Amino acid sequence: MDIIEITSDEARELIKEKGTVLVDVRTPTEFELYRIEEGNVVNIPLDELKEHRSELKKYRKILCICRTNRRSSEAAKILSVFGFTEVYVVKDGVIGWLKLLS
């Protein structure tokens, strides 16, 4: 399965769709510093993703995001290995999301 890279602008549109979740894989401390408040967002740090993957089975589309892109790309690979088929990486990360708001 190919992992699809999207921009934060595209992600803002996709998270409006039913059955879509934005998985923020930053640490809880990073998540508290800046929290995305649009759509359905969950914070599952990258190092806990394997243990929490069953919580994501109810979603059709999973968008992974981190600060820049490194951890979200790794998260998307992990999820695809576990059989998730519609996995997206927000390639400009939270930094790109913040630029949209300014």
mmCIF file of N, CA and C in Angstrom:
data_model
loop_
_atom_site.group_PDB
_atom_site.id
_atom_site.type_symbol
_atom_site.label_atom_id
_atom_site.label_comp_id
_atom_site.label_asym_id
_atom_site.label_seq_id
_atom_site.Cartn_x
_atom_site.Cartn_y
_atom_site.Cartn_z
ATOM 1 N N MET A 1 0.819 -1.175 0.000
ATOM 2 C CA MET A 1 0.000 0.000 0.000
ATOM 3 C C MET A 1 0.868 1.246 0.000
ATOM 4 N N ASP A 2 0.518 2.197 -0.824
ATOM 5 C CA ASP A 2 1.234 3.467 -0.841
ATOM 6 C C ASP A 2 0.680 4.376 0.237
ATOM 7 N N ILE A 3 1.571 5.048 0.913
ATOM 8 C CA ILE A 3 1.179 6.043 1.899
ATOM 9 C C ILE A 3 1.066 7.364 1.153
ATOM 10 N N ILE A 4 -0.041 8.038 1.357
ATOM 11 C CA ILE A 4 -0.325 9.257 0.624
ATOM 12 C C ILE A 4 0.116 10.466 1.441
ATOM 13 N N GLU A 5 0.930 11.312 0.838
ATOM 14 C CA GLU A 5 1.331 12.547 1.499
ATOM 15 C C GLU A 5 0.379 13.663 1.087
ATOM 16 N N ILE A 6 -0.081 14.412 2.081
ATOM 17 C CA ILE A 6 -0.977 15.532 1.820
ATOM 18 C C ILE A 6 -0.468 16.760 2.572
ATOM 19 N N THR A 7 -0.933 17.912 2.172
ATOM 20 C CA THR A 7 -0.580 19.150 2.865
ATOM 21 C C THR A 7 -1.524 19.351 4.045
ATOM 22 N N SER A 8 -1.151 20.242 4.926
ATOM 23 C CA SER A 8 -2.031 20.535 6.058
ATOM 24 C C SER A 8 -3.349 21.142 5.568
ATOM 25 N N ASP A 9 -3.317 21.885 4.475
ATOM 26 C CA ASP A 9 -4.539 22.437 3.904
ATOM 27 C C ASP A 9 -5.472 21.315 3.442
ATOM 28 N N GLU A 10 -4.916 20.314 2.779
ATOM 29 C CA GLU A 10 -5.718 19.163 2.340
ATOM 30 C C GLU A 10 -6.238 18.383 3.549
ATOM 31 N N ALA A 11 -5.409 18.263 4.582
ATOM 32 C CA ALA A 11 -5.811 17.547 5.795
ATOM 33 C C ALA A 11 -6.985 18.241 6.470
ATOM 34 N N ARG A 12 -6.975 19.567 6.474
ATOM 35 C CA ARG A 12 -8.073 20.324 7.095
ATOM 36 C C ARG A 12 -9.406 20.018 6.421
ATOM 37 N N GLU A 13 -9.368 19.725 5.139
ATOM 38 C CA GLU A 13 -10.597 19.356 4.430
ATOM 39 C C GLU A 13 -10.978 17.901 4.722
ATOM 40 N N LEU A 14 -9.990 17.010 4.702
ATOM 41 C CA LEU A 14 -10.278 15.589 4.911
ATOM 42 C C LEU A 14 -10.836 15.285 6.297
ATOM 43 N N ILE A 15 -10.359 15.987 7.333
ATOM 44 C CA ILE A 15 -10.834 15.653 8.684
ATOM 45 C C ILE A 15 -12.284 16.046 8.915
ATOM 46 N N LYS A 16 -12.863 16.752 7.989
ATOM 47 C CA LYS A 16 -14.287 17.079 8.084
ATOM 48 C C LYS A 16 -15.158 15.880 7.706
ATOM 49 N N GLU A 17 -14.550 14.905 7.018
ATOM 50 C CA GLU A 17 -15.300 13.737 6.548
ATOM 51 C C GLU A 17 -15.561 12.758 7.688
ATOM 52 N N LYS A 18 -16.741 12.190 7.676
ATOM 53 C CA LYS A 18 -17.096 11.161 8.655
ATOM 54 C C LYS A 18 -16.152 9.965 8.487
ATOM 55 N N GLY A 19 -15.741 9.374 9.588
ATOM 56 C CA GLY A 19 -14.873 8.198 9.541
ATOM 57 C C GLY A 19 -13.398 8.529 9.394
ATOM 58 N N THR A 20 -13.049 9.801 9.614
ATOM 59 C CA THR A 20 -11.658 10.234 9.478
ATOM 60 C C THR A 20 -11.147 10.715 10.828
ATOM 61 N N VAL A 21 -9.893 10.383 11.119
ATOM 62 C CA VAL A 21 -9.267 10.831 12.358
ATOM 63 C C VAL A 21 -7.870 11.372 12.051
ATOM 64 N N LEU A 22 -7.493 12.402 12.775
ATOM 65 C CA LEU A 22 -6.137 12.951 12.703
ATOM 66 C C LEU A 22 -5.402 12.428 13.919
ATOM 67 N N VAL A 23 -4.367 11.617 13.690
ATOM 68 C CA VAL A 23 -3.582 11.045 14.777
ATOM 69 C C VAL A 23 -2.313 11.865 14.936
ATOM 70 N N ASP A 24 -2.244 12.583 16.039
ATOM 71 C CA ASP A 24 -1.077 13.400 16.362
ATOM 72 C C ASP A 24 -0.117 12.510 17.129
ATOM 73 N N VAL A 25 1.035 12.204 16.531
ATOM 74 C CA VAL A 25 1.968 11.250 17.133
ATOM 75 C C VAL A 25 3.087 11.929 17.935
ATOM 76 N N ARG A 26 2.899 13.214 18.232
ATOM 77 C CA ARG A 26 3.868 13.904 19.076
ATOM 78 C C ARG A 26 3.709 13.456 20.526
ATOM 79 N N THR A 27 4.665 13.826 21.349
ATOM 80 C CA THR A 27 4.583 13.504 22.773
ATOM 81 C C THR A 27 3.437 14.285 23.412
ATOM 82 N N PRO A 28 2.934 13.835 24.562
ATOM 83 C CA PRO A 28 1.875 14.591 25.234
ATOM 84 C C PRO A 28 2.287 16.043 25.541
ATOM 85 N N THR A 29 3.532 16.260 25.885
ATOM 86 C CA THR A 29 4.010 17.620 26.155
ATOM 87 C C THR A 29 3.917 18.486 24.906
ATOM 88 N N GLU A 30 4.363 17.956 23.765
ATOM 89 C CA GLU A 30 4.267 18.695 22.505
ATOM 90 C C GLU A 30 2.807 18.948 22.136
ATOM 91 N N PHE A 31 1.982 17.942 22.350
ATOM 92 C CA PHE A 31 0.561 18.038 22.031
ATOM 93 C C PHE A 31 -0.099 19.158 22.838
ATOM 94 N N GLU A 32 0.272 19.290 24.098
ATOM 95 C CA GLU A 32 -0.287 20.337 24.944
ATOM 96 C C GLU A 32 0.183 21.725 24.525
ATOM 97 N N LEU A 33 1.382 21.835 23.959
ATOM 98 C CA LEU A 33 1.887 23.130 23.518
ATOM 99 C C LEU A 33 1.050 23.708 22.390
ATOM 100 N N TYR A 34 0.699 22.858 21.445
ATOM 101 C CA TYR A 34 -0.195 23.284 20.384
ATOM 102 C C TYR A 34 -1.091 22.118 20.006
ATOM 103 N N ARG A 35 -2.372 22.289 20.234
ATOM 104 C CA ARG A 35 -3.362 21.269 19.978
ATOM 105 C C ARG A 35 -4.205 21.673 18.772
ATOM 106 N N ILE A 36 -4.334 20.784 17.823
ATOM 107 C CA ILE A 36 -5.217 21.041 16.670
ATOM 108 C C ILE A 36 -6.640 20.801 17.140
ATOM 109 N N GLU A 37 -7.480 21.794 16.966
ATOM 110 C CA GLU A 37 -8.848 21.750 17.490
ATOM 111 C C GLU A 37 -9.895 21.480 16.425
ATOM 112 N N GLU A 38 -9.494 21.195 15.214
ATOM 113 C CA GLU A 38 -10.445 20.985 14.130
ATOM 114 C C GLU A 38 -10.651 19.495 13.898
ATOM 115 N N GLY A 39 -11.905 19.087 13.739
ATOM 116 C CA GLY A 39 -12.187 17.697 13.416
ATOM 117 C C GLY A 39 -11.921 16.756 14.564
ATOM 118 N N ASN A 40 -11.789 15.495 14.232
ATOM 119 C CA ASN A 40 -11.565 14.436 15.202
ATOM 120 C C ASN A 40 -10.058 14.210 15.345
ATOM 121 N N VAL A 41 -9.498 14.588 16.484
ATOM 122 C CA VAL A 41 -8.053 14.510 16.709
ATOM 123 C C VAL A 41 -7.777 13.683 17.960
ATOM 124 N N VAL A 42 -6.825 12.747 17.847
ATOM 125 C CA VAL A 42 -6.372 11.985 19.013
ATOM 126 C C VAL A 42 -4.854 12.092 19.107
ATOM 127 N N ASN A 43 -4.372 12.081 20.323
ATOM 128 C CA ASN A 43 -2.928 12.092 20.549
ATOM 129 C C ASN A 43 -2.499 10.692 20.958
ATOM 130 N N ILE A 44 -1.755 10.035 20.066
ATOM 131 C CA ILE A 44 -1.148 8.739 20.363
ATOM 132 C C ILE A 44 0.325 8.869 20.002
ATOM 133 N N PRO A 45 1.188 9.042 21.005
ATOM 134 C CA PRO A 45 2.620 9.181 20.709
ATOM 135 C C PRO A 45 3.137 7.998 19.895
ATOM 136 N N LEU A 46 4.085 8.282 19.025
ATOM 137 C CA LEU A 46 4.618 7.255 18.129
ATOM 138 C C LEU A 46 5.026 5.988 18.867
ATOM 139 N N ASP A 47 5.687 6.131 20.007
ATOM 140 C CA ASP A 47 6.170 4.938 20.724
ATOM 141 C C ASP A 47 5.040 4.141 21.382
ATOM 142 N N GLU A 48 3.800 4.644 21.339
ATOM 143 C CA GLU A 48 2.653 3.925 21.890
ATOM 144 C C GLU A 48 1.677 3.470 20.807
ATOM 145 N N LEU A 49 1.991 3.765 19.567
ATOM 146 C CA LEU A 49 1.052 3.515 18.470
ATOM 147 C C LEU A 49 0.685 2.036 18.322
ATOM 148 N N LYS A 50 1.657 1.152 18.400
ATOM 149 C CA LYS A 50 1.366 -0.276 18.231
ATOM 150 C C LYS A 50 0.369 -0.771 19.279
ATOM 151 N N GLU A 51 0.529 -0.304 20.521
ATOM 152 C CA GLU A 51 -0.356 -0.744 21.600
ATOM 153 C C GLU A 51 -1.776 -0.187 21.453
ATOM 154 N N HIS A 52 -1.922 0.941 20.784
ATOM 155 C CA HIS A 52 -3.224 1.604 20.669
ATOM 156 C C HIS A 52 -3.866 1.463 19.291
ATOM 157 N N ARG A 53 -3.298 0.656 18.435
ATOM 158 C CA ARG A 53 -3.808 0.567 17.059
ATOM 159 C C ARG A 53 -5.249 0.070 16.992
ATOM 160 N N SER A 54 -5.665 -0.762 17.940
ATOM 161 C CA SER A 54 -7.047 -1.264 17.894
ATOM 162 C C SER A 54 -8.061 -0.136 18.048
ATOM 163 N N GLU A 55 -7.692 0.949 18.724
ATOM 164 C CA GLU A 55 -8.584 2.092 18.887
ATOM 165 C C GLU A 55 -8.865 2.784 17.546
ATOM 166 N N LEU A 56 -7.997 2.566 16.573
ATOM 167 C CA LEU A 56 -8.127 3.241 15.281
ATOM 168 C C LEU A 56 -8.919 2.444 14.261
ATOM 169 N N LYS A 57 -9.275 1.212 14.587
ATOM 170 C CA LYS A 57 -9.966 0.352 13.621
ATOM 171 C C LYS A 57 -11.340 0.871 13.217
ATOM 172 N N LYS A 58 -11.915 1.738 14.007
ATOM 173 C CA LYS A 58 -13.251 2.249 13.684
ATOM 174 C C LYS A 58 -13.225 3.362 12.640
ATOM 175 N N TYR A 59 -12.029 3.787 12.255
ATOM 176 C CA TYR A 59 -11.898 4.881 11.288
ATOM 177 C C TYR A 59 -11.568 4.363 9.901
ATOM 178 N N ARG A 60 -12.115 5.028 8.905
ATOM 179 C CA ARG A 60 -11.858 4.654 7.508
ATOM 180 C C ARG A 60 -10.575 5.300 7.002
ATOM 181 N N LYS A 61 -10.361 6.568 7.377
ATOM 182 C CA LYS A 61 -9.165 7.295 6.954
ATOM 183 C C LYS A 61 -8.404 7.751 8.189
ATOM 184 N N ILE A 62 -7.087 7.538 8.146
ATOM 185 C CA ILE A 62 -6.235 7.962 9.250
ATOM 186 C C ILE A 62 -5.186 8.921 8.704
ATOM 187 N N LEU A 63 -5.181 10.124 9.276
ATOM 188 C CA LEU A 63 -4.200 11.138 8.907
ATOM 189 C C LEU A 63 -3.185 11.228 10.042
ATOM 190 N N CYS A 64 -1.924 11.056 9.729
ATOM 191 C CA CYS A 64 -0.873 11.112 10.744
ATOM 192 C C CYS A 64 -0.163 12.465 10.664
ATOM 193 N N ILE A 65 0.084 13.050 11.840
ATOM 194 C CA ILE A 65 0.756 14.340 11.883
ATOM 195 C C ILE A 65 1.723 14.388 13.062
ATOM 196 N N CYS A 66 2.813 15.106 12.884
ATOM 197 C CA CYS A 66 3.766 15.389 13.957
ATOM 198 C C CYS A 66 4.264 16.814 13.729
ATOM 199 N N ARG A 67 5.383 17.158 14.308
ATOM 200 C CA ARG A 67 5.859 18.539 14.160
ATOM 201 C C ARG A 67 6.291 18.831 12.730
ATOM 202 N N THR A 68 7.114 17.950 12.163
ATOM 203 C CA THR A 68 7.645 18.231 10.828
ATOM 204 C C THR A 68 7.272 17.189 9.784
ATOM 205 N N ASN A 69 7.385 15.914 10.079
ATOM 206 C CA ASN A 69 6.981 14.850 9.156
ATOM 207 C C ASN A 69 7.670 13.529 9.474
ATOM 208 N N ARG A 70 8.760 13.529 10.161
ATOM 209 C CA ARG A 70 9.528 12.309 10.397
ATOM 210 C C ARG A 70 8.720 11.254 11.155
ATOM 211 N N ARG A 71 8.187 11.614 12.300
ATOM 212 C CA ARG A 71 7.440 10.637 13.104
ATOM 213 C C ARG A 71 6.125 10.228 12.442
ATOM 214 N N SER A 72 5.465 11.153 11.777
ATOM 215 C CA SER A 72 4.200 10.804 11.132
ATOM 216 C C SER A 72 4.416 9.831 9.973
ATOM 217 N N SER A 73 5.528 9.973 9.264
ATOM 218 C CA SER A 73 5.847 9.021 8.189
ATOM 219 C C SER A 73 6.086 7.634 8.760
ATOM 220 N N GLU A 74 6.788 7.575 9.881
ATOM 221 C CA GLU A 74 7.037 6.291 10.539
ATOM 222 C C GLU A 74 5.724 5.690 11.048
ATOM 223 N N ALA A 75 4.848 6.531 11.595
ATOM 224 C CA ALA A 75 3.548 6.067 12.083
ATOM 225 C C ALA A 75 2.719 5.483 10.940
ATOM 226 N N ALA A 76 2.721 6.145 9.806
ATOM 227 C CA ALA A 76 1.954 5.661 8.656
ATOM 228 C C ALA A 76 2.468 4.298 8.196
ATOM 229 N N LYS A 77 3.767 4.119 8.212
ATOM 230 C CA LYS A 77 4.335 2.816 7.833
ATOM 231 C C LYS A 77 3.894 1.733 8.809
ATOM 232 N N ILE A 78 3.925 2.039 10.090
ATOM 233 C CA ILE A 78 3.501 1.075 11.109
ATOM 234 C C ILE A 78 2.038 0.688 10.891
ATOM 235 N N LEU A 79 1.191 1.681 10.681
ATOM 236 C CA LEU A 79 -0.230 1.396 10.487
ATOM 237 C C LEU A 79 -0.486 0.587 9.227
ATOM 238 N N SER A 80 0.252 0.861 8.175
ATOM 239 C CA SER A 80 0.046 0.085 6.943
ATOM 240 C C SER A 80 0.470 -1.365 7.134
ATOM 241 N N VAL A 81 1.510 -1.601 7.916
ATOM 242 C CA VAL A 81 1.941 -2.974 8.218
ATOM 243 C C VAL A 81 0.826 -3.729 8.954
ATOM 244 N N PHE A 82 0.080 -3.008 9.789
ATOM 245 C CA PHE A 82 -1.006 -3.631 10.542
ATOM 246 C C PHE A 82 -2.318 -3.672 9.775
ATOM 247 N N GLY A 83 -2.282 -3.365 8.495
ATOM 248 C CA GLY A 83 -3.444 -3.561 7.643
ATOM 249 C C GLY A 83 -4.329 -2.355 7.402
ATOM 250 N N PHE A 84 -3.975 -1.208 7.923
ATOM 251 C CA PHE A 84 -4.761 -0.014 7.635
ATOM 252 C C PHE A 84 -4.474 0.401 6.192
ATOM 253 N N THR A 85 -5.533 0.687 5.437
ATOM 254 C CA THR A 85 -5.343 0.916 3.999
ATOM 255 C C THR A 85 -5.425 2.377 3.577
ATOM 256 N N GLU A 86 -6.155 3.203 4.296
ATOM 257 C CA GLU A 86 -6.229 4.623 3.931
ATOM 258 C C GLU A 86 -5.485 5.434 4.980
ATOM 259 N N VAL A 87 -4.178 5.518 4.783
ATOM 260 C CA VAL A 87 -3.306 6.218 5.722
ATOM 261 C C VAL A 87 -2.639 7.375 4.984
ATOM 262 N N TYR A 88 -2.692 8.524 5.595
ATOM 263 C CA TYR A 88 -2.148 9.747 5.008
ATOM 264 C C TYR A 88 -1.116 10.354 5.963
ATOM 265 N N VAL A 89 -0.143 11.036 5.389
ATOM 266 C CA VAL A 89 0.855 11.765 6.170
ATOM 267 C C VAL A 89 0.716 13.242 5.838
ATOM 268 N N VAL A 90 0.574 14.048 6.866
ATOM 269 C CA VAL A 90 0.527 15.498 6.663
ATOM 270 C C VAL A 90 1.976 15.947 6.549
ATOM 271 N N LYS A 91 2.422 16.147 5.310
ATOM 272 C CA LYS A 91 3.846 16.317 5.027
ATOM 273 C C LYS A 91 4.453 17.598 5.578
ATOM 274 N N ASP A 92 3.650 18.641 5.780
ATOM 275 C CA ASP A 92 4.220 19.860 6.354
ATOM 276 C C ASP A 92 3.957 19.965 7.860
ATOM 277 N N GLY A 93 3.343 18.936 8.422
ATOM 278 C CA GLY A 93 3.198 18.798 9.857
ATOM 279 C C GLY A 93 2.471 19.938 10.550
ATOM 280 N N VAL A 94 2.621 19.947 11.867
ATOM 281 C CA VAL A 94 1.994 20.982 12.683
ATOM 282 C C VAL A 94 2.552 22.352 12.314
ATOM 283 N N ILE A 95 3.804 22.398 11.912
ATOM 284 C CA ILE A 95 4.397 23.672 11.494
ATOM 285 C C ILE A 95 3.617 24.249 10.313
ATOM 286 N N GLY A 96 3.281 23.427 9.343
ATOM 287 C CA GLY A 96 2.482 23.876 8.199
ATOM 288 C C GLY A 96 1.078 24.269 8.623
ATOM 289 N N TRP A 97 0.511 23.521 9.567
ATOM 290 C CA TRP A 97 -0.834 23.824 10.061
ATOM 291 C C TRP A 97 -0.848 25.202 10.711
ATOM 292 N N LEU A 98 0.166 25.496 11.508
ATOM 293 C CA LEU A 98 0.258 26.795 12.176
ATOM 294 C C LEU A 98 0.365 27.929 11.165
ATOM 295 N N LYS A 99 1.069 27.695 10.070
ATOM 296 C CA LYS A 99 1.202 28.723 9.032
ATOM 297 C C LYS A 99 -0.157 29.053 8.417
ATOM 298 N N LEU A 100 -1.041 28.041 8.312
ATOM 299 C CA LEU A 100 -2.374 28.280 7.763
ATOM 300 C C LEU A 100 -3.182 29.207 8.657
ATOM 301 N N LEU A 101 -2.917 29.149 9.938
ATOM 302 C CA LEU A 101 -3.700 29.932 10.895
ATOM 303 C C LEU A 101 -3.180 31.357 11.050
ATOM 304 N N SER A 102 -1.967 31.602 10.571
ATOM 305 C CA SER A 102 -1.416 32.949 10.763
ATOM 306 C C SER A 102 -1.682 33.863 9.579
#
